[in-house]
Tab-separated table of C-alpha atoms in Angstrom:
chain	number	residue	atom	x	y	z
K	1	GLN	CA	-7.119	-33.352	85.356
K	2	LYS	CA	-7.344	-29.659	84.501
K	3	SER	CA	-9.490	-28.802	87.543
K	4	PHE	CA	-6.999	-29.986	90.156
K	5	PHE	CA	-3.910	-28.353	91.646
K	6	TYR	CA	-1.203	-30.766	92.749
K	7	GLU	CA	1.057	-29.460	95.507
K	8	PHE	CA	4.471	-31.013	96.085
K	9	LYS	CA	6.727	-30.324	99.070
K	10	ASN	CA	9.888	-30.745	96.970
K	11	ALA	CA	10.635	-30.619	93.253
K	12	GLU	CA	11.981	-34.199	93.409
K	13	ASP	CA	8.792	-35.674	94.907
K	14	SER	CA	6.726	-37.920	92.633
K	15	THR	CA	3.682	-37.991	94.915
K	16	PRO	CA	1.812	-34.772	95.727
K	17	SER	CA	1.468	-33.750	99.362
K	18	ARG	CA	-1.923	-32.206	98.604
K	19	VAL	CA	-4.445	-32.203	95.762
K	20	ILE	CA	-6.848	-29.253	95.612
K	21	PHE	CA	-10.004	-29.092	93.494
K	22	LEU	CA	-9.909	-25.599	91.947
K	23	GLY	CA	-13.678	-25.117	91.623
K	24	GLY	CA	-14.944	-22.343	93.890
K	25	TYR	CA	-11.538	-20.712	94.340
K	26	PHE	CA	-10.606	-17.229	93.200
K	27	PHE	CA	-7.085	-16.323	92.156
K	28	ARG	CA	-5.321	-12.962	92.161
K	29	LYS	CA	-2.018	-11.246	92.761
K	30	GLY	CA	-1.353	-11.624	96.459
K	31	GLU	CA	-0.636	-8.846	98.918
K	32	ILE	CA	1.861	-10.904	100.921
K	33	SER	CA	5.476	-10.622	99.844
K	34	LYS	CA	8.821	-12.225	100.559
K	35	PRO	CA	12.135	-10.717	99.439
K	36	GLY	CA	12.638	-11.658	95.779
K	37	TYR	CA	9.173	-13.230	95.395
K	38	LEU	CA	5.666	-12.223	94.335
K	39	SER	CA	2.601	-13.981	95.709
K	40	ILE	CA	-0.496	-15.562	94.227
K	41	GLU	CA	-3.554	-15.669	96.475
K	42	MET	CA	-5.844	-18.679	96.156
K	43	ALA	CA	-9.022	-18.077	98.158
K	44	ARG	CA	-12.536	-19.213	98.805
K	45	LYS	CA	-14.928	-18.715	101.685
K	46	GLU	CA	-13.301	-21.098	104.164
K	47	ALA	CA	-9.754	-21.273	102.851
K	48	ARG	CA	-6.969	-18.933	101.762
K	49	LYS	CA	-3.491	-19.897	100.629
K	50	TRP	CA	-0.546	-18.101	99.057
K	51	TYR	CA	2.001	-19.404	96.593
K	52	PHE	CA	5.179	-17.597	95.575
K	53	VAL	CA	6.862	-17.024	92.220
K	54	ARG	CA	9.919	-15.043	91.138
K	55	SER	CA	8.599	-12.820	88.315
K	56	GLU	CA	5.504	-10.897	87.223
K	57	GLU	CA	5.364	-12.973	84.031
K	58	GLU	CA	5.340	-16.183	86.045
K	59	GLN	CA	2.728	-14.729	88.409
K	60	GLU	CA	0.420	-13.736	85.539
K	61	ALA	CA	0.845	-17.102	83.799
K	62	TRP	CA	0.004	-19.039	86.974
K	63	ILE	CA	-3.028	-16.887	87.755
K	64	GLU	CA	-4.373	-17.308	84.224
K	65	ALA	CA	-3.820	-21.100	84.310
K	66	LEU	CA	-5.453	-21.419	87.752
K	67	ARG	CA	-8.445	-19.331	86.657
K	68	ARG	CA	-8.897	-21.538	83.581
K	69	GLY	CA	-8.634	-24.695	85.696
K	70	GLY	CA	-11.067	-23.399	88.303
K	71	LYS	CA	-13.365	-21.857	85.693
K	72	SER	CA	-13.265	-18.559	87.575
K	73	GLU	CA	-12.910	-15.034	86.270
K	74	PRO	CA	-11.898	-11.763	87.879
K	75	PHE	CA	-14.772	-9.899	89.546
K	76	GLU	CA	-13.981	-6.828	87.469
K	77	GLN	CA	-14.608	-8.815	84.289
K	78	SER	CA	-18.283	-9.296	85.261
K	79	TYR	CA	-19.045	-6.088	87.153
K	80	GLN	CA	-18.257	-2.410	86.793
K	81	ILE	CA	-17.470	-1.165	90.301
K	82	GLU	CA	-19.008	2.186	91.242
K	83	THR	CA	-19.223	4.188	94.482
K	84	GLN	CA	-18.731	2.803	97.977
K	85	ILE	CA	-22.037	2.666	99.864
K	86	GLY	CA	-20.990	1.037	103.117
K	87	LYS	CA	-18.130	-0.315	105.176
K	88	GLY	CA	-18.062	-2.759	108.043
K	89	ARG	CA	-15.515	-4.609	110.097
K	90	PHE	CA	-15.076	-7.378	107.501
K	91	SER	CA	-16.156	-5.873	104.194
K	92	THR	CA	-16.745	-2.833	102.031
K	93	VAL	CA	-19.881	-2.573	99.883
K	94	HIS	CA	-19.919	-0.813	96.505
K	95	ARG	CA	-22.582	-0.126	93.945
K	96	ALA	CA	-21.833	-2.082	90.797
K	97	VAL	CA	-23.314	-2.846	87.404
K	98	ASP	CA	-23.441	-6.313	85.841
K	99	VAL	CA	-21.677	-5.762	82.510
K	100	LYS	CA	-23.751	-8.445	80.726
K	101	THR	CA	-27.249	-7.463	81.924
K	102	ASN	CA	-26.659	-3.808	82.927
K	103	GLN	CA	-28.427	-4.645	86.234
K	104	LYS	CA	-27.415	-2.541	89.262
K	105	VAL	CA	-26.165	-4.600	92.187
K	106	ALA	CA	-24.332	-4.072	95.468
């Protein structure tokens, strides 16, 4: 069951409170923080959730494992980001180049 994330409310629980299919999610270091914790952002179009860990090593290990399970990769691994060409209320648009095909995209 490598493509599922099992969420438990307590460490002692034997039954998960939620099961999330990882396909379609993107994972990165989160921007939300709590004293003594680092966050992991798990996001897709209609959902965003944050999980917290205590160290950078733990954060990196979780992100890598979640990316493998969800078969996702960082945006920067596929595209070389170039200049900003626009900005709106909800997004910023950049020129970019697909690193595999060398095709220019935005």
